[in-house]
Coordinates of C-alpha atoms and ligand atoms in Angstrom, one line a residue:
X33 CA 105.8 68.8 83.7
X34 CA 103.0 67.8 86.1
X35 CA 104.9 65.0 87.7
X36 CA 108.6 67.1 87.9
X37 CA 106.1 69.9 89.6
X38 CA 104.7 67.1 92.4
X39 CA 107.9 65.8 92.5
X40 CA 109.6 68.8 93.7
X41 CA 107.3 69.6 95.9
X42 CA 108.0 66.0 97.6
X43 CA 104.1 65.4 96.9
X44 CA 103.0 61.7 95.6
X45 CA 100.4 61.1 93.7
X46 CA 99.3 57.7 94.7
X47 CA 100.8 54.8 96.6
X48 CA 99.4 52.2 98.6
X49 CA 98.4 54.7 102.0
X50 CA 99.7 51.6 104.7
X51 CA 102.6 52.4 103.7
X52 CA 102.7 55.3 104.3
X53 CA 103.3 57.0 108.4
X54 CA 100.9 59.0 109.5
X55 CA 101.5 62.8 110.3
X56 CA 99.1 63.4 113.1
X57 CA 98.1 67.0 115.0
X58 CA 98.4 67.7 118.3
X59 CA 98.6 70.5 120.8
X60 CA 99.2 70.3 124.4
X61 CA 95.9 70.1 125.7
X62 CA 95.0 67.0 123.1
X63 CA 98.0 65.5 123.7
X64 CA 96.8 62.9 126.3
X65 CA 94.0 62.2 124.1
X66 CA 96.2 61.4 121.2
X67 CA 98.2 58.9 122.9
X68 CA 95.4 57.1 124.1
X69 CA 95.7 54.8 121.3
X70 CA 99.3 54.4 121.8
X71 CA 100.9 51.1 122.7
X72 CA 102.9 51.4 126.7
X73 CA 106.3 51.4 124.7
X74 CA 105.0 54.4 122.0
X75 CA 103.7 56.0 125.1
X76 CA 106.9 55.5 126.9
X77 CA 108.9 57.1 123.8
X78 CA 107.2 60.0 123.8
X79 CA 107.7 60.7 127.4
X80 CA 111.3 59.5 127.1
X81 CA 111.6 61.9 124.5
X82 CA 110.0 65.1 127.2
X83 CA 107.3 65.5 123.9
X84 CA 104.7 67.6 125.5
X85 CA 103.3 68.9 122.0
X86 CA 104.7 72.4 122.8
X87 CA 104.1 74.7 119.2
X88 CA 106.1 74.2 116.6
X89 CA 107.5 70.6 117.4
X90 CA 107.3 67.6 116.0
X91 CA 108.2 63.8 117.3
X92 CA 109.2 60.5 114.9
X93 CA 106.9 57.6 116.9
X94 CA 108.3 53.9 116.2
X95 CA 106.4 51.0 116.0
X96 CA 106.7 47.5 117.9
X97 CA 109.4 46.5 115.0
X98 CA 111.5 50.4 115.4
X99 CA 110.1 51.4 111.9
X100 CA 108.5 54.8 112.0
X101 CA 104.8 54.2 112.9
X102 CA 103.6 57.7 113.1
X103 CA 104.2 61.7 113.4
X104 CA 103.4 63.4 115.9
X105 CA 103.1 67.2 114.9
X106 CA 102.2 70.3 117.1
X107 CA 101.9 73.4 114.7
X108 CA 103.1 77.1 115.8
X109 CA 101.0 78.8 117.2
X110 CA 98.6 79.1 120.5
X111 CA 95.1 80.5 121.9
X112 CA 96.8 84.0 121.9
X113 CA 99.1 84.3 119.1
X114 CA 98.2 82.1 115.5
X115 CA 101.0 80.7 114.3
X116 CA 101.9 80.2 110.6
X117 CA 98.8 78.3 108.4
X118 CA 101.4 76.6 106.1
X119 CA 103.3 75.3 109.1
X120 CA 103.6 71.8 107.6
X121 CA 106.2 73.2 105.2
X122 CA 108.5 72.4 107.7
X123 CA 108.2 69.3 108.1
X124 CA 109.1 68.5 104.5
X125 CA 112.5 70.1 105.5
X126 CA 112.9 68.2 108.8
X127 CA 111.5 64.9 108.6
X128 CA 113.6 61.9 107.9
X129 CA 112.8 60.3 104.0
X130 CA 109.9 58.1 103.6
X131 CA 106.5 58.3 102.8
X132 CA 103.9 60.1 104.9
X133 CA 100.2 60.9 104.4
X134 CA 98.0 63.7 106.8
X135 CA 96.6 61.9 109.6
X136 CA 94.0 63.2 112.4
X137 CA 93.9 66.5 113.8
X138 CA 94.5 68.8 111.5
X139 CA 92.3 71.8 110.0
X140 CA 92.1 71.1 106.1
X141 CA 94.3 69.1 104.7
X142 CA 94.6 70.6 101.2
X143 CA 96.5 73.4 103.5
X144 CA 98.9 71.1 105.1
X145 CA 99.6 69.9 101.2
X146 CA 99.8 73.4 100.2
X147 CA 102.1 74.3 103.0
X148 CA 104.1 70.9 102.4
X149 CA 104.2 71.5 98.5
X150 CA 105.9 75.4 99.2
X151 CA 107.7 74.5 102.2
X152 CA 109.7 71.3 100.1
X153 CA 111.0 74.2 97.2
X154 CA 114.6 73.7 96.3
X155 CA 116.4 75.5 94.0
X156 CA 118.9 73.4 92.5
X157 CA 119.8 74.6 89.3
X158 CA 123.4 75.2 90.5
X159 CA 123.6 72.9 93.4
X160 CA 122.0 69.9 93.7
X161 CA 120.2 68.7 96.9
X162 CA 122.0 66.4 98.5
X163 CA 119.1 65.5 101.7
X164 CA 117.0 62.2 100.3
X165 CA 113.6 64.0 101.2
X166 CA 110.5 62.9 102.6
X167 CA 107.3 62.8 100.8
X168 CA 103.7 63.6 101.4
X169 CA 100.7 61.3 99.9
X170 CA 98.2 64.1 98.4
X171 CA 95.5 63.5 100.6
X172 CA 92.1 62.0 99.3
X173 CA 89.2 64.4 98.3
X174 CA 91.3 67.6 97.6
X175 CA 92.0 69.4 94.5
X176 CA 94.7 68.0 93.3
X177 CA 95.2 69.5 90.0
X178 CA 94.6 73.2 91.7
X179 CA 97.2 72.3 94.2
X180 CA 99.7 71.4 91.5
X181 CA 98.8 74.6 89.1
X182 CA 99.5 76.5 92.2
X183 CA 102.9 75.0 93.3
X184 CA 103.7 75.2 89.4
X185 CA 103.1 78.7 89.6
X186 CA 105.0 79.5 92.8
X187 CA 107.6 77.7 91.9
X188 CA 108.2 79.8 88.6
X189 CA 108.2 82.8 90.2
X190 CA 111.1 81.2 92.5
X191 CA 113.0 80.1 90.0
X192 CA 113.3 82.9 87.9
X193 CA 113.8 85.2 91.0
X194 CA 116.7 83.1 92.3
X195 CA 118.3 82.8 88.8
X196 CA 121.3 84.7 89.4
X197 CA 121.2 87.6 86.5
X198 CA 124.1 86.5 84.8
X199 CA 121.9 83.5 83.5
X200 CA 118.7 85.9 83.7
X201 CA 119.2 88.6 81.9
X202 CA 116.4 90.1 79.2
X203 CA 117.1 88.0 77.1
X204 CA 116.5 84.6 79.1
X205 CA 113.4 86.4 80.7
X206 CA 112.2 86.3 77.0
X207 CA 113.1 82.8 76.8
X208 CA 111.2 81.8 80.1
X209 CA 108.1 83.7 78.7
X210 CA 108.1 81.6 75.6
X211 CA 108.9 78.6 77.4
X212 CA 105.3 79.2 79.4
X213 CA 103.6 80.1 76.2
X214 CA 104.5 77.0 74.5
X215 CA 103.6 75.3 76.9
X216 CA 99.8 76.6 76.7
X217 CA 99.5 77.3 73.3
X218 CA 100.1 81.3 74.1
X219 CA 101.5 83.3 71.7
X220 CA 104.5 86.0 72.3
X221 CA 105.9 89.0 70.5
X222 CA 108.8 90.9 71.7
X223 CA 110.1 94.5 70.9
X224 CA 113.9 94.9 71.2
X225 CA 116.1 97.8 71.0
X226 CA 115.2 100.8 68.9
X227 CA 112.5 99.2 67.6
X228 CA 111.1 100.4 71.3
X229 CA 111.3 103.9 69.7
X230 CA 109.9 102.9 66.9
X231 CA 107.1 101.4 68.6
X232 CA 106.4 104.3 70.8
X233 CA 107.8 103.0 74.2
X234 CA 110.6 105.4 74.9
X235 CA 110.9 104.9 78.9
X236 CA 111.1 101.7 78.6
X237 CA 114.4 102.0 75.9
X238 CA 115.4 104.7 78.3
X239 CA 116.5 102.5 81.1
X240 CA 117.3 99.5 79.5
X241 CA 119.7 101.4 76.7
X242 CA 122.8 101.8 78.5
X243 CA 123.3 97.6 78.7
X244 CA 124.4 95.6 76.1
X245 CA 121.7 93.4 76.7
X246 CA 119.0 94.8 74.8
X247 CA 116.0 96.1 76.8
X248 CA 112.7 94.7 75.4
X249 CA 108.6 94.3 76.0
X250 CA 107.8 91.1 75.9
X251 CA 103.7 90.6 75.1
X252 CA 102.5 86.9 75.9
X253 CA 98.3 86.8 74.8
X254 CA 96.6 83.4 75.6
X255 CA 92.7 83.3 75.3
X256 CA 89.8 83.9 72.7
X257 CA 88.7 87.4 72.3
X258 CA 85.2 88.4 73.7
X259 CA 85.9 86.8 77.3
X260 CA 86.8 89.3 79.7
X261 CA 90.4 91.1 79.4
X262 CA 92.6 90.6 82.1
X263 CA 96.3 91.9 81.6
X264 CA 99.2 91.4 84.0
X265 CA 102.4 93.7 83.6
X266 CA 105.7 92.7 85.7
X267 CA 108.3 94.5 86.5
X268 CA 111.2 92.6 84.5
X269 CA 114.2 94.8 86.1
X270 CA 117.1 91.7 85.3
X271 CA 119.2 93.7 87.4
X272 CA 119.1 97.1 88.9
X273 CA 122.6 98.8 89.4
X274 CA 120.9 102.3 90.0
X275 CA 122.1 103.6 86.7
X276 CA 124.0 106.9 87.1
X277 CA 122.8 107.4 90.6
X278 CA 124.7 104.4 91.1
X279 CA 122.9 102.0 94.8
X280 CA 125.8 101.5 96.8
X281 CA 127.1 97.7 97.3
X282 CA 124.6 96.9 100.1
X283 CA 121.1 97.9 98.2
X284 CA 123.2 96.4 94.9
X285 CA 123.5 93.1 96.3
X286 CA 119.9 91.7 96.0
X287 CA 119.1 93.5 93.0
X288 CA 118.9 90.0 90.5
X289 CA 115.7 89.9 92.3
X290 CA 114.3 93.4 90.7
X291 CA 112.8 91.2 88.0
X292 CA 110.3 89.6 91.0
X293 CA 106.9 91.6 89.8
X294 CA 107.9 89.8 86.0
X295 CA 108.2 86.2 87.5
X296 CA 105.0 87.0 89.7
X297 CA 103.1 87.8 87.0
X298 CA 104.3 84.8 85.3
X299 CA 103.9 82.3 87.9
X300 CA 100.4 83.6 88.1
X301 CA 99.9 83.6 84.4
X302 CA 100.6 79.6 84.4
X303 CA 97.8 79.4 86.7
X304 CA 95.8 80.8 84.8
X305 CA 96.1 79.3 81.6
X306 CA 96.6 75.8 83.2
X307 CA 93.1 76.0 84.6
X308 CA 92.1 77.2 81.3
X309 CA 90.1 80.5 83.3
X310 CA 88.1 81.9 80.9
X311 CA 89.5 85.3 80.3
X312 CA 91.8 86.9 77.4
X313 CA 95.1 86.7 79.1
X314 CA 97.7 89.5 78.2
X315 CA 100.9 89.6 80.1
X316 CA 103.3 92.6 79.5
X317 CA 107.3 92.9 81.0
X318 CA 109.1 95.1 80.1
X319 CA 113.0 93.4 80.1
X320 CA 115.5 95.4 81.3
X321 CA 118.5 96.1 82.6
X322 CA 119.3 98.9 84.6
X323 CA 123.2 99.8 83.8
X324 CA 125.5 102.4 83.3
X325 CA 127.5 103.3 80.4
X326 CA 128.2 106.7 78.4
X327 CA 124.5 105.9 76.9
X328 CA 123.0 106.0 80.8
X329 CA 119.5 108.0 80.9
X330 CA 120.6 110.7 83.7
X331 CA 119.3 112.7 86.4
X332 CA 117.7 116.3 85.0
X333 CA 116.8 114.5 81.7
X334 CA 113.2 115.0 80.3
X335 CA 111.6 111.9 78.5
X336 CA 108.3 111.5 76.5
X337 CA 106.3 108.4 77.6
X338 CA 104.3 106.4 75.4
X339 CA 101.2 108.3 77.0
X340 CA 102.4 112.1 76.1
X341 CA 103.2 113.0 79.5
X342 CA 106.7 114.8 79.6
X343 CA 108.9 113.2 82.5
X344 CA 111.4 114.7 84.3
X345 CA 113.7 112.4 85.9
X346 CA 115.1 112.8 89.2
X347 CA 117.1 109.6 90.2
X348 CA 117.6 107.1 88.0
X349 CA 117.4 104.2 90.3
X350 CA 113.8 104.9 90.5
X351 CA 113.5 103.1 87.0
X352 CA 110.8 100.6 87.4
X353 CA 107.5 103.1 87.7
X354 CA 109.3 104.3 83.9
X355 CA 109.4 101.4 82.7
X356 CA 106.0 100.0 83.7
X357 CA 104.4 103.9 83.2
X358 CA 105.1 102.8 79.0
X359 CA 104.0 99.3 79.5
X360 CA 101.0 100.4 81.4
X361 CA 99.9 103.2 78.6
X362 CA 100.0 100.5 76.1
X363 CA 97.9 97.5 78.2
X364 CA 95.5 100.3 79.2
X365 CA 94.6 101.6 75.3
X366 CA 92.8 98.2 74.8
X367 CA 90.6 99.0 78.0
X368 CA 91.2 95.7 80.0
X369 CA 88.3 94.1 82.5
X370 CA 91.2 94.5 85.2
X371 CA 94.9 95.6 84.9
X372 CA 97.2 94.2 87.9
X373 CA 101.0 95.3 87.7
X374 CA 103.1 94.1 90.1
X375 CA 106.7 95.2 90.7
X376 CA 110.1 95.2 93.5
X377 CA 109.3 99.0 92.9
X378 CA 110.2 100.4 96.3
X379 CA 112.1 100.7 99.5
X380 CA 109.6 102.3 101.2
X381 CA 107.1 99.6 101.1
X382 CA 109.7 97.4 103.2
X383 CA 110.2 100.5 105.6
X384 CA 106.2 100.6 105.7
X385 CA 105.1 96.9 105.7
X386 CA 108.3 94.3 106.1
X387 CA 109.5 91.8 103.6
X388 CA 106.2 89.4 104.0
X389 CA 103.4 91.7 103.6
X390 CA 102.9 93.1 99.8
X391 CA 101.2 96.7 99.9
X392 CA 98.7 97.3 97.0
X393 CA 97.1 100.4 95.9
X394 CA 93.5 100.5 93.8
X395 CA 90.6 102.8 94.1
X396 CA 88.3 100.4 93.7
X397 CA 86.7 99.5 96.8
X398 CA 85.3 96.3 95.6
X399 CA 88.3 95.2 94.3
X400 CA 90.3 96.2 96.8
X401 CA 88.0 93.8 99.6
X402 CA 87.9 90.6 97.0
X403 CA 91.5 91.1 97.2
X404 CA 91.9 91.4 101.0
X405 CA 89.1 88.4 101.3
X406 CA 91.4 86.1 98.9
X407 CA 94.5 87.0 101.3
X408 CA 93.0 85.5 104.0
X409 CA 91.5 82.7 102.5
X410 CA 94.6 81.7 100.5
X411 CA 97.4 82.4 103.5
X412 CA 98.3 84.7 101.0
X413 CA 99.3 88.3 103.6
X414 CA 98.8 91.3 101.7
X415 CA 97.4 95.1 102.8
X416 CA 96.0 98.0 100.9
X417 CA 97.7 100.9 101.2
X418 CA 95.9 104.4 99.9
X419 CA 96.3 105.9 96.9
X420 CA 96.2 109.5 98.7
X421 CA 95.3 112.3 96.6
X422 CA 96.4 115.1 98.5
X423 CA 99.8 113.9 98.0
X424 CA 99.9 113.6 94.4
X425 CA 100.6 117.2 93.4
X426 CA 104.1 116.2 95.1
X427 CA 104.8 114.8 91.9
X428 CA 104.5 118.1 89.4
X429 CA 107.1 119.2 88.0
X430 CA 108.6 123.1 87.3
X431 CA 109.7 122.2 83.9
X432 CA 107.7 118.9 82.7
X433 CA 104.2 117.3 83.1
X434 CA 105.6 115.2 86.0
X435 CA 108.0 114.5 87.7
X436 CA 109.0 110.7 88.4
X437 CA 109.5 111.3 92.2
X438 CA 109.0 113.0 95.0
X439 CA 111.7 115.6 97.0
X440 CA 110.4 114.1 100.3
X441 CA 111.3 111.2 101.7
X442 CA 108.2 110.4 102.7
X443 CA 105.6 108.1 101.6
X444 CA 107.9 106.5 98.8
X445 CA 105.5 103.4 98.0
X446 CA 102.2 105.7 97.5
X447 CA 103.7 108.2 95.6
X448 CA 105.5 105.6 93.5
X449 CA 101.8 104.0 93.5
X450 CA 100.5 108.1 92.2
X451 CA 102.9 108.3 89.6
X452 CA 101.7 104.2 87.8
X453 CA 98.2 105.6 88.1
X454 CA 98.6 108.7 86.1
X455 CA 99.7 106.4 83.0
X456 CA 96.4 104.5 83.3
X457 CA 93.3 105.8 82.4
X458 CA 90.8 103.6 80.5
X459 CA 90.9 99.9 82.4
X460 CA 87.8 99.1 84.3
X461 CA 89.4 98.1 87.0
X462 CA 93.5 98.7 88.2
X463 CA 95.2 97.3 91.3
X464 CA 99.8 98.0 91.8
X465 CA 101.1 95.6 94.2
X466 CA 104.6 96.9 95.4
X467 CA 106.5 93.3 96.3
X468 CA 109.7 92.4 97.9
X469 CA 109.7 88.7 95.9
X470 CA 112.2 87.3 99.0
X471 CA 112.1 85.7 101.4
X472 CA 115.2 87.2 103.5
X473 CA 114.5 85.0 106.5
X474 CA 113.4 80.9 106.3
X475 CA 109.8 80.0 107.3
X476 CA 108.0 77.1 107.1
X477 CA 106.3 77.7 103.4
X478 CA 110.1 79.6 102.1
X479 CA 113.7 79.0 102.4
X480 CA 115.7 81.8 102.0
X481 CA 115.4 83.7 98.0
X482 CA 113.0 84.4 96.0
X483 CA 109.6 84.3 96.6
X484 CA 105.9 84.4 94.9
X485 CA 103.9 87.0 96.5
X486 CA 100.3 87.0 96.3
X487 CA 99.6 85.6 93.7
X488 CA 98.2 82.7 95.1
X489 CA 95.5 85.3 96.8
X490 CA 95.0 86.7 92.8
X491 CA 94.6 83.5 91.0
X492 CA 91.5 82.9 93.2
X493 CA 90.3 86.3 92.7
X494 CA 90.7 85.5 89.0
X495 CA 88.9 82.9 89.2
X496 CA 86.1 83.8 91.1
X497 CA 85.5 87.5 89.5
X498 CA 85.5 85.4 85.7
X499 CA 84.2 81.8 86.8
X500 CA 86.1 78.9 86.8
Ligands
BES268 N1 114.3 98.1 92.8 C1 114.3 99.2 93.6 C2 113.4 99.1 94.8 C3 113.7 98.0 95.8 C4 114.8 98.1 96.6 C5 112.8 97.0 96.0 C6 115.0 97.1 97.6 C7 113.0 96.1 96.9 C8 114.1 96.1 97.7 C9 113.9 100.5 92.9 O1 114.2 100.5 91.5 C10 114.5 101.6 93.6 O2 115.7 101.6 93.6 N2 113.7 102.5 94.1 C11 114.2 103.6 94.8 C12 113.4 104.8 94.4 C13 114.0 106.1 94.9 C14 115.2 106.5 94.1 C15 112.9 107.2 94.7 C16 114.1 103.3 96.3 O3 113.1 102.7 96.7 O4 115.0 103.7 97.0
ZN269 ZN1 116.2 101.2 91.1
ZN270 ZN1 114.4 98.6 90.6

């Protein structure tokens, strides 16, 4: 597991380091500098070559024998504008095979091998990768093992997001969950079908009921009792048709990815209990699919959550705050330290925010800045967005104790955000994060599909609110 997780990421271990080329850092300015230890005929290949260490370029250097000697890298980025802190990730796209290791001039190397390790991702479970790849020499005096949970964990998320949802549908999300609890001693129970009702989760067999595939909660718990609670829930939409109120073929076509907040909250689970945190881990997704058939949930209907609250339903393609409202009644009744969810749950928080920036919504203040403060630190981009009371009352309904959206088509992401927070009541602390989990355009750290959001910036937070 540890070596297929370096080894995707085109990351080695150890090897002896003169073999390997050095990828040096330059900019414009530092260029002359650089070269100074240059031989006339590197010096003259450089030139030759019109190199001027403009951002974002890169130039192969060969040696007196026309072997590859060294890298020479200028990052995106200027005085004015930063560019992109895991701009290495590109190289591990671009540069020819062969062994490199992180030479002079750059800012912390454990970045560059973070940025190398995400920027390397294939997926290949259908198509193999035919490019023989470069790799990158884990640099000396880093944390290796923390690199590798990390990339394990992003690479998860990936995965299961890019699984097309023929191949991942509840019942292969199940499957993945108890593939990661095996593999850390966790321990999973699921509840399928009517035994939902039976169970008291009725949104949840709501949405999922109209698919053959059986709609499910999935509970994974890892950890002694009496260390602090954290529980994760994930949206585990497999794939979201719109139900009745049908998404027309465009908003359809992405929609294997509605499963992203599940496979973030996995990826970040494996963190987790790969660095053996101390907390009681609980993670709770909900499995669905969201289909349409003569047993379709439908527009006017009133449902009973697992709280009490009556809910009137007004589209049913907004079926991912019902099905996390049950699963968050049922993680909140055991009072966690923290509740995260995270879920594809809205348009609106692409309208607000674009595909790379993950909104999330918490009324606690101190959270919410340890959460902004592991962002940065992380290169992990994500914003708080408010959980604004006045608009809350948008949400009451004529006939029911709420209604499960709005009639404006404003502010979808917060009031989404309004209508989680209603179902949670006892946690000591609660944060939403409303993802996009793809990457619709490439970038040095992501290819095109599905990506882990934040929860590189939450594993740290973890780690540093419970110590490890
Ligand atoms: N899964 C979608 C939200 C979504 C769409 C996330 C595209 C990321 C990209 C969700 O189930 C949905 O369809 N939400 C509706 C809610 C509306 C009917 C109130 C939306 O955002 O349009
Ligand atoms: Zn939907
Ligand atoms: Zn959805």
């Amino acid at each position: 597991m540890a070596n297929s997780v370096y080894a995707s990421a085109q990351l080695a271990r150890s090897a002896a380091r003169k073999t390997a080329v050095p990828i040096v850092g330059v900019d414009g300015p530092g260029l002359a500098a650089a070269l100074s230890g240059f031989s006339p005929a590197q010096r003259a290949w450089t030139e030759a070559n019109g190199f001027a260490a403009r951002p974002d370029t890169w130039l192969a250097v060969p040696g007196p024998d026309g072997t590859l000697a060294v890298v020479l890298f200028a990052p995106p980025g200027d005085d004015k504008t930063p560019g992109d802190p895991l701009s290495a990730g590109k190289l591990a796209r671009t540069l020819p095979a062969g062994l490199y290791c992180v030479g002079e001039g750059h800012g912390d190397p454990s970045r560059f091998a973070l940025g190398w390790g995400l920027g390397a991702y294939r997926f290949t479970r259908y198509r193999k990768n035919g490019r023989p790849a470069p790799r990158l020499l884990v640099p000396g005096g880093i944390d290796a093992a923390r690199l590798e949970r990390t990339l394990a964990g992003v690479f998860l998320a990936r995965d299961l997001i890019n699984t097309p949802a023929n191949d991942m549908g509840p019942d292969a999300l199940e499957a993945a969950v108890r593939r990661l609890a095996k593999r850390h001693d966790a321990r999973v129970v699921a509840t399928r079908g009517a035994a939902l009702l039976k169970k008291k989760l009725p949104l949840i067999h709501a949405v999922g009921r109209a698919s053959d595939r059986a709609p499910r909660l999935i509970d994974l718990r890892w950890g002694n009792s009496g260390r602090p609670g954290v529980t994760l829930v994930g949206k585990g939409v497999c794939f979201d048709t719109g139900g009745l109120n049908l998404k027309p073929g465009k908003s359809m076509a992405l929609m294997k990815k509605d499963m992203g907040g599940a496979a973030n909250v996995l990826g970040l689970a494996g963190m987790v209990m790969a660095a053996k945190l101390p907390v009681r881990l609980r993670v709770l997704i909900p499995a669905v699919d969201n289909n349409l058939s003569g047993s379709s949930y439908r527009p006017g209907d009133i449902l009973e959550s697992r709280l009490g609250l009556s809910v009137e339903i007004g589209n049913t393609d907004a079926e991912g705050r019902l099905v996390l409202a049950d699963a968050l009644a049922l993680a909140d009744e055991e009072k966690p330290d923290l509740l995260i969810d995270m879920a594809t749950l809205t348009g609106a928080a692409r309208v607000a925010l674009g595909p790379d920036l993950p909104p999330f919504y918490t009324d606690d203040e101190v959270l919410a800045d340890a959460i902004s403060r592991h962002g940065t630190a992380t290169a992990d981009p994500l914003w708080r967005m408010p959980l604004w009371p006045p608009y809350d009352s948008w949400l009451d309904s004529k006939i029911a104790d709420v209604n499960h959206i709005t009639d404006t088509g404003f502010a979808g992401s917060v009031t989404a955000a309004l209508f989680l927070k209603r179902f949670v009541r006892n946690a000591a602390a609660y944060v939403h994060f409303d993802i996009f989990g793809w990457c619709p355009r490439e970038k040095p750290s992501s290819v095109v599909g599905g990506e882990a959001q934040a929860i590189r910036a939450l594993y740290a937070l973890v780690a540093e609110r419970y110590g490890g």
